[in-house]
mmCIF file of C-alpha atoms in Angstrom:
data_model
loop_
_atom_site.group_PDB
_atom_site.id
_atom_site.type_symbol
_atom_site.label_atom_id
_atom_site.label_comp_id
_atom_site.label_asym_id
_atom_site.label_seq_id
_atom_site.Cartn_x
_atom_site.Cartn_y
_atom_site.Cartn_z
ATOM 1 C CA PRO A 239 -0.018 11.234 13.419
ATOM 2 C CA ALA A 240 -3.131 10.053 15.272
ATOM 3 C CA THR A 241 -4.655 8.728 12.041
ATOM 4 C CA ALA A 242 -1.439 6.921 11.114
ATOM 5 C CA ALA A 243 -1.233 5.252 14.526
ATOM 6 C CA ARG A 244 -4.863 4.127 14.293
ATOM 7 C CA HIS A 245 -4.174 2.681 10.845
ATOM 8 C CA TYR A 246 -0.869 1.071 11.938
ATOM 9 C CA THR A 247 0.871 3.014 9.171
ATOM 10 C CA ASP A 248 2.871 5.427 11.322
ATOM 11 C CA ARG A 249 6.178 3.791 10.301
ATOM 12 C CA PHE A 250 5.629 4.630 6.650
ATOM 13 C CA PRO A 251 7.348 7.822 5.453
ATOM 14 C CA SER A 252 5.488 11.092 5.849
ATOM 15 C CA HIS A 253 5.139 12.453 2.331
ATOM 16 C CA ALA A 254 3.712 15.731 1.088
ATOM 17 C CA GLU A 255 1.996 14.081 -1.900
ATOM 18 C CA TRP A 256 0.652 10.794 -0.519
ATOM 19 C CA ARG A 257 -0.216 8.924 2.650
ATOM 20 C CA VAL A 258 -0.572 5.196 3.380
ATOM 21 C CA VAL A 259 -3.889 4.286 5.046
ATOM 22 C CA ARG A 260 -5.910 1.108 5.572
ATOM 23 C CA ARG A 261 -9.386 0.367 4.292
ATOM 24 C CA GLY A 262 -12.039 -0.339 6.921
ATOM 25 C CA GLU A 263 -10.802 2.647 8.956
ATOM 26 C CA SER A 264 -11.726 6.317 8.933
ATOM 27 C CA ILE A 265 -9.672 9.360 8.025
ATOM 28 C CA SER A 266 -10.318 12.657 9.773
ATOM 29 C CA ILE A 267 -10.668 15.670 7.509
ATOM 30 C CA ARG A 268 -10.623 19.195 8.906
ATOM 31 C CA ILE A 269 -12.323 21.958 6.956
ATOM 32 C CA VAL A 270 -11.207 25.533 7.516
ATOM 33 C CA THR A 271 -13.383 28.372 6.199
ATOM 34 C CA GLY A 272 -12.570 32.037 5.897
ATOM 35 C CA GLY A 273 -9.593 33.769 7.509
ATOM 36 C CA ASP A 274 -7.254 32.829 10.325
ATOM 37 C CA ASP A 275 -9.404 34.306 13.097
ATOM 38 C CA ALA A 276 -11.933 31.754 14.338
ATOM 39 C CA GLU A 277 -14.221 34.528 15.602
ATOM 40 C CA GLU A 278 -14.581 35.863 12.043
ATOM 41 C CA ASN A 279 -16.117 32.520 10.999
ATOM 42 C CA LYS A 280 -18.380 32.060 13.978
ATOM 43 C CA GLY A 281 -21.541 32.056 11.874
ATOM 44 C CA THR A 282 -20.112 29.907 9.065
ATOM 45 C CA SER A 283 -20.691 26.166 8.824
ATOM 46 C CA ALA A 284 -18.931 23.762 6.497
ATOM 47 C CA THR A 285 -20.612 20.384 6.093
ATOM 48 C CA VAL A 286 -19.405 17.445 4.023
ATOM 49 C CA ARG A 287 -22.330 16.199 1.957
ATOM 50 C CA ALA A 288 -20.521 13.524 -0.024
ATOM 51 C CA ALA A 289 -17.062 12.117 -0.562
ATOM 52 C CA GLU A 290 -15.570 9.981 -3.264
ATOM 53 C CA VAL A 291 -12.238 8.351 -3.953
ATOM 54 C CA GLN A 292 -10.909 7.974 -7.453
ATOM 55 C CA PRO A 293 -7.869 5.958 -8.578
ATOM 56 C CA PHE A 294 -5.435 8.504 -9.949
ATOM 57 C CA TYR A 295 -4.507 6.233 -12.859
ATOM 58 C CA ASN A 296 -7.976 5.668 -14.325
ATOM 59 C CA THR A 297 -11.467 7.150 -14.340
ATOM 60 C CA GLN A 298 -13.276 4.670 -12.094
ATOM 61 C CA LYS A 299 -14.932 6.514 -9.203
ATOM 62 C CA ARG A 300 -16.110 5.163 -5.857
ATOM 63 C CA GLU A 301 -18.408 7.073 -3.533
ATOM 64 C CA VAL A 302 -17.492 6.789 0.121
ATOM 65 C CA ASP A 303 -19.964 7.331 2.947
ATOM 66 C CA PHE A 304 -18.801 9.628 5.718
ATOM 67 C CA ARG A 305 -19.393 8.443 9.256
ATOM 68 C CA SER A 306 -20.009 11.799 10.912
ATOM 69 C CA THR A 307 -19.769 15.498 10.200
ATOM 70 C CA SER A 308 -19.315 18.682 12.176
ATOM 71 C CA ALA A 309 -18.834 22.348 11.481
ATOM 72 C CA SER A 310 -15.096 21.775 11.093
ATOM 73 C CA GLY A 311 -14.777 18.489 9.215
ATOM 74 C CA ALA A 312 -15.706 14.855 8.812
ATOM 75 C CA ASP A 313 -14.589 11.318 9.545
ATOM 76 C CA VAL A 314 -14.627 9.564 6.190
ATOM 77 C CA GLU A 315 -14.969 5.798 6.474
ATOM 78 C CA ILE A 316 -13.039 3.797 3.867
ATOM 79 C CA PRO A 317 -15.034 0.688 2.872
ATOM 80 C CA SER A 318 -13.383 -2.564 3.972
ATOM 81 C CA ASP A 319 -13.834 -4.062 0.490
ATOM 82 C CA LEU A 320 -12.490 -1.110 -1.518
ATOM 83 C CA PRO A 321 -9.977 -2.243 -4.198
ATOM 84 C CA LEU A 322 -6.428 -1.538 -3.115
ATOM 85 C CA GLY A 323 -4.684 1.315 -4.871
ATOM 86 C CA VAL A 324 -3.679 4.963 -4.860
ATOM 87 C CA TYR A 325 -6.659 7.314 -4.855
ATOM 88 C CA THR A 326 -7.500 10.961 -5.080
ATOM 89 C CA VAL A 327 -10.181 12.152 -2.660
ATOM 90 C CA ARG A 328 -12.761 14.805 -3.522
ATOM 91 C CA LEU A 329 -15.280 16.240 -1.090
ATOM 92 C CA GLN A 330 -18.537 17.997 -1.857
ATOM 93 C CA VAL A 331 -18.779 20.734 0.746
ATOM 94 C CA ALA A 332 -21.607 23.136 1.515
ATOM 95 C CA VAL A 333 -20.572 26.396 3.152
ATOM 96 C CA ALA A 334 -23.323 28.597 4.573
ATOM 97 C CA GLY A 335 -24.416 30.479 7.667
ATOM 98 C CA GLY A 336 -25.395 28.404 10.694
ATOM 99 C CA THR A 337 -27.146 25.112 9.915
ATOM 100 C CA ALA A 338 -28.018 26.141 6.357
ATOM 101 C CA ALA A 339 -25.076 24.128 5.037
ATOM 102 C CA GLU A 340 -26.774 20.863 5.945
ATOM 103 C CA SER A 341 -29.743 21.560 3.671
ATOM 104 C CA ALA A 342 -27.925 23.389 0.884
ATOM 105 C CA PRO A 343 -28.979 22.286 -2.629
ATOM 106 C CA LYS A 344 -26.523 20.336 -4.733
ATOM 107 C CA SER A 345 -26.023 23.355 -6.964
ATOM 108 C CA ALA A 346 -24.495 25.151 -3.969
ATOM 109 C CA LEU A 347 -21.964 22.418 -3.207
ATOM 110 C CA GLU A 348 -18.307 23.079 -3.828
ATOM 111 C CA SER A 349 -15.946 20.306 -4.896
ATOM 112 C CA VAL A 350 -12.700 20.203 -2.944
ATOM 113 C CA SER A 351 -9.767 17.834 -3.519
ATOM 114 C CA LEU A 352 -7.454 16.699 -0.764
ATOM 115 C CA GLU A 353 -3.873 17.717 -1.419
ATOM 116 C CA GLN A 354 -2.537 14.236 -0.586
ATOM 117 C CA LEU A 355 -3.171 11.042 -2.511
ATOM 118 C CA LEU A 356 -4.250 8.093 -0.389
ATOM 119 C CA PHE A 357 -2.500 4.751 -0.856
ATOM 120 C CA ILE A 358 -5.280 2.501 0.430
ATOM 121 C CA THR A 359 -4.060 -0.889 1.674
ATOM 122 C CA ALA A 360 -5.688 -3.968 3.202
ATOM 123 C CA ASN A 361 -6.469 -4.083 6.925
ATOM 124 C CA PRO A 362 -5.660 -7.237 8.923
ATOM 125 C CA TRP A 363 -7.008 -5.477 12.060
ATOM 126 C CA ASN A 364 -10.529 -5.162 10.614
ATOM 127 C CA LYS A 365 -12.828 -8.175 10.977
ATOM 128 C CA ASP A 366 -14.735 -7.228 7.818
ATOM 129 C CA ASP A 367 -11.584 -7.365 5.677
ATOM 130 C CA VAL A 368 -10.827 -10.722 4.058
ATOM 131 C CA VAL A 369 -7.192 -10.458 5.213
ATOM 132 C CA TYR A 370 -8.189 -10.221 8.890
ATOM 133 C CA LEU A 371 -5.864 -11.904 11.402
ATOM 134 C CA SER A 372 -7.110 -12.368 14.966
ATOM 135 C CA VAL A 373 -3.712 -12.806 16.654
ATOM 136 C CA GLU A 374 -1.783 -9.589 17.276
ATOM 137 C CA ASP A 375 1.629 -11.308 17.315
ATOM 138 C CA GLU A 376 0.921 -12.700 13.842
ATOM 139 C CA ARG A 377 -0.114 -9.276 12.558
ATOM 140 C CA ARG A 378 3.106 -7.765 13.833
ATOM 141 C CA GLU A 379 5.200 -10.546 12.324
ATOM 142 C CA TYR A 380 3.452 -11.045 8.969
ATOM 143 C CA VAL A 381 2.439 -7.431 8.256
ATOM 144 C CA LEU A 382 4.529 -4.950 10.244
ATOM 145 C CA ALA A 383 7.941 -6.646 10.531
ATOM 146 C CA SER A 384 10.591 -5.171 8.238
ATOM 147 C CA HIS A 385 13.387 -7.647 9.043
ATOM 148 C CA GLY A 386 13.515 -11.432 8.877
ATOM 149 C CA GLN A 387 15.421 -14.519 7.745
ATOM 150 C CA VAL A 388 15.760 -16.386 4.444
ATOM 151 C CA TYR A 389 17.460 -19.712 3.818
ATOM 152 C CA ALA A 390 19.729 -20.688 0.941
ATOM 153 C CA GLY A 391 22.350 -23.385 1.348
ATOM 154 C CA SER A 392 22.523 -23.213 5.142
ATOM 155 C CA LYS A 393 20.114 -24.195 7.888
ATOM 156 C CA THR A 394 21.206 -21.156 9.912
ATOM 157 C CA GLY A 395 19.661 -18.770 7.396
ATOM 158 C CA MET A 396 20.655 -15.220 6.626
ATOM 159 C CA PRO A 397 19.165 -11.851 7.638
ATOM 160 C CA TRP A 398 16.879 -10.215 5.092
ATOM 161 C CA ARG A 399 15.835 -6.572 5.209
ATOM 162 C CA PHE A 400 12.334 -6.401 3.747
ATOM 163 C CA GLY A 401 12.445 -2.594 3.639
ATOM 164 C CA VAL A 402 8.684 -2.249 4.045
ATOM 165 C CA TYR A 403 8.862 1.386 5.106
ATOM 166 C CA ARG A 404 11.238 2.722 2.465
ATOM 167 C CA GLU A 405 9.770 5.459 0.258
ATOM 168 C CA LYS A 406 10.953 3.943 -3.028
ATOM 169 C CA SER A 407 9.584 0.560 -1.975
ATOM 170 C CA VAL A 408 6.131 2.103 -1.483
ATOM 171 C CA VAL A 409 6.384 3.924 -4.838
ATOM 172 C CA ALA A 410 7.406 0.674 -6.556
ATOM 173 C CA VAL A 411 4.413 -1.199 -5.134
ATOM 174 C CA ALA A 412 2.054 1.627 -6.175
ATOM 175 C CA THR A 413 3.563 1.380 -9.670
ATOM 176 C CA LEU A 414 2.885 -2.364 -9.751
ATOM 177 C CA LEU A 415 -0.706 -1.840 -8.576
ATOM 178 C CA ALA A 416 -1.267 0.523 -11.495
ATOM 179 C CA LYS A 417 -0.593 -2.434 -13.801
ATOM 180 C CA CYS A 418 -3.491 -4.373 -12.232
ATOM 181 C CA SER A 419 -7.146 -4.160 -13.223
ATOM 182 C CA GLU A 420 -9.783 -3.015 -10.748
ATOM 183 C CA GLU A 421 -11.047 -6.608 -10.602
ATOM 184 C CA GLU A 422 -7.580 -7.802 -9.604
ATOM 185 C CA ARG A 423 -7.126 -5.016 -7.053
ATOM 186 C CA GLY A 424 -10.549 -5.840 -5.615
ATOM 187 C CA SER A 425 -9.793 -9.536 -5.071
ATOM 188 C CA ILE A 426 -6.991 -10.451 -2.693
ATOM 189 C CA VAL A 427 -6.714 -13.908 -4.274
ATOM 190 C CA ARG A 428 -6.405 -12.524 -7.797
ATOM 191 C CA LEU A 429 -4.093 -9.732 -6.697
ATOM 192 C CA THR A 430 -1.644 -12.015 -4.903
ATOM 193 C CA ARG A 431 -1.516 -14.249 -7.953
ATOM 194 C CA ARG A 432 -1.040 -11.285 -10.287
ATOM 195 C CA MET A 433 1.863 -10.007 -8.199
ATOM 196 C CA THR A 434 3.770 -13.281 -8.638
ATOM 197 C CA SER A 435 3.703 -12.510 -12.356
ATOM 198 C CA LEU A 436 4.612 -8.835 -12.011
ATOM 199 C CA LEU A 437 7.662 -9.655 -9.911
ATOM 200 C CA ASN A 438 8.997 -12.139 -12.460
ATOM 201 C CA SER A 439 10.619 -10.718 -15.584
ATOM 202 C CA ALA A 440 9.851 -13.881 -17.543
ATOM 203 C CA ASP A 441 6.113 -13.153 -17.494
ATOM 204 C CA ASN A 442 5.537 -9.405 -17.824
ATOM 205 C CA ASN A 443 8.978 -7.849 -17.993
ATOM 206 C CA GLY A 444 8.572 -7.732 -14.234
ATOM 207 C CA VAL A 445 10.760 -6.578 -11.387
ATOM 208 C CA LEU A 446 13.346 -9.352 -11.062
ATOM 209 C CA GLU A 447 15.121 -11.585 -13.571
ATOM 210 C CA GLY A 448 15.891 -15.111 -12.419
ATOM 211 C CA ASN A 449 19.237 -16.679 -13.289
ATOM 212 C CA TRP A 450 20.493 -20.142 -12.335
ATOM 213 C CA SER A 451 23.176 -20.375 -15.059
ATOM 214 C CA GLY A 452 26.182 -19.434 -12.957
ATOM 215 C CA ASP A 453 26.954 -16.538 -15.316
ATOM 216 C CA TYR A 454 25.960 -13.273 -13.659
ATOM 217 C CA ASP A 455 27.774 -10.755 -15.859
ATOM 218 C CA GLY A 456 25.812 -7.545 -16.235
ATOM 219 C CA GLY A 457 24.026 -7.913 -12.936
ATOM 220 C CA THR A 458 24.217 -8.729 -9.227
ATOM 221 C CA LYS A 459 24.937 -12.277 -8.067
ATOM 222 C CA PRO A 460 21.777 -13.534 -6.309
ATOM 223 C CA TRP A 461 23.531 -14.191 -2.991
ATOM 224 C CA LYS A 462 24.810 -10.611 -2.861
ATOM 225 C CA TRP A 463 21.360 -9.187 -2.175
ATOM 226 C CA GLN A 464 20.710 -8.504 1.506
ATOM 227 C CA GLY A 465 17.178 -7.196 1.227
ATOM 228 C CA SER A 466 14.304 -6.159 -1.001
ATOM 229 C CA ALA A 467 14.724 -2.376 -0.847
ATOM 230 C CA ALA A 468 17.793 -2.244 -3.107
ATOM 231 C CA ILE A 469 15.958 -4.308 -5.752
ATOM 232 C CA LEU A 470 12.866 -2.099 -5.704
ATOM 233 C CA ASP A 471 15.039 1.042 -5.683
ATOM 234 C CA GLU A 472 16.837 -0.137 -8.810
ATOM 235 C CA TYR A 473 13.561 -1.086 -10.499
ATOM 236 C CA VAL A 474 12.102 2.414 -9.961
ATOM 237 C CA SER A 475 15.333 4.269 -10.760
ATOM 238 C CA ASN A 476 15.907 2.359 -14.021
ATOM 239 C CA GLY A 477 12.510 3.085 -15.527
ATOM 240 C CA GLU A 478 10.836 -0.173 -14.452
ATOM 241 C CA GLN A 479 13.387 -2.380 -16.183
ATOM 242 C CA PRO A 480 13.991 -5.885 -14.738
ATOM 243 C CA VAL A 481 16.675 -6.085 -12.076
ATOM 244 C CA LYS A 482 19.394 -8.698 -12.536
ATOM 245 C CA PHE A 483 19.567 -11.286 -10.908
ATOM 246 C CA GLY A 484 17.568 -13.353 -8.424
ATOM 247 C CA GLN A 485 16.941 -16.909 -7.353
ATOM 248 C CA CYS A 486 14.270 -18.589 -5.194
ATOM 249 C CA TRP A 487 14.986 -16.942 -1.824
ATOM 250 C CA VAL A 488 15.372 -13.514 -3.440
ATOM 251 C CA PHE A 489 11.949 -13.802 -5.091
ATOM 252 C CA SER A 490 10.489 -14.952 -1.754
ATOM 253 C CA GLY A 491 11.912 -12.008 0.186
ATOM 254 C CA LEU A 492 10.841 -9.553 -2.510
ATOM 255 C CA TYR A 493 7.297 -10.919 -2.672
ATOM 256 C CA THR A 494 6.987 -10.746 1.121
ATOM 257 C CA THR A 495 7.922 -7.063 1.030
ATOM 258 C CA VAL A 496 5.276 -6.261 -1.577
ATOM 259 C CA MET A 497 2.548 -8.122 0.320
ATOM 260 C CA ARG A 498 3.353 -6.442 3.627
ATOM 261 C CA ILE A 499 3.296 -2.984 2.058
ATOM 262 C CA LEU A 500 -0.149 -3.865 0.686
ATOM 263 C CA GLY A 501 -1.297 -4.933 4.155
ATOM 264 C CA ILE A 502 -1.643 -8.589 3.111
ATOM 265 C CA PRO A 503 -0.173 -10.932 5.752
ATOM 266 C CA CYS A 504 2.781 -12.820 4.315
ATOM 267 C CA ARG A 505 5.856 -14.757 5.432
ATOM 268 C CA SER A 506 8.917 -15.752 3.464
ATOM 269 C CA VAL A 507 9.222 -19.535 3.172
ATOM 270 C CA THR A 508 12.478 -20.838 1.696
ATOM 271 C CA THR A 509 14.558 -24.014 2.035
ATOM 272 C CA PHE A 510 18.256 -24.589 2.720
ATOM 273 C CA ASP A 511 18.388 -27.715 0.548
ATOM 274 C CA SER A 512 16.169 -28.394 -2.463
ATOM 275 C CA ALA A 513 15.959 -29.938 -5.908
ATOM 276 C CA HIS A 514 15.342 -27.917 -9.067
ATOM 277 C CA ASP A 515 13.260 -29.102 -11.991
#
């Protein structure tokens, strides 16, 4: 809970298999050696010598420096320029009596994997991250807010539930990230552009199919959608098949959801009266 609050990810679902964190922050790892009785392990020291994160969907590895260590764990700092994605985390741990762990040879190191995957997102609170925003009200509105307004045919607008903290929404975004190269995931500019393609069925058999024909048989009329979560739920549940149907404001609301889950500040901009080419 303390880590989630520090990362501003405490509203995301608590899941046994994965956790949402932000790059440019640290995660605290506790190492327990031996039995349940602390006195039995009084002379045992566990020291993290190295840590690495590895995207679970390919073989690219990244070594991560740990900020500090102790006999019971480490604070592992996630680099502020790490490509976004879902990672496994493996630690190289030396276990020995007293301070011997700190000087143990590499041959004595044990490799330990964290049970949870880490969904590493961008960090608008970190000045070293390219998505940094200096105004807290803007961060809360453009990153954390899960409800908003979209406009289509009326200047009063309509409520839109972005569904940022829904489990299936997070899974859907992780699925989309797996379709991106490391170069795309490492560049916010390239990633945001790539996501416009992945959300549009016309380009890559993406999430949502646009339809301006007036014939919506076999799908949902665009104005019936009230938020992004139902669209992402359907996309995941139907084996990543395009969801029918959307128009401009639906794409805008959906894209905003994806960006906010990724930690990239975003606002939905739509119009209540426009021309169509």
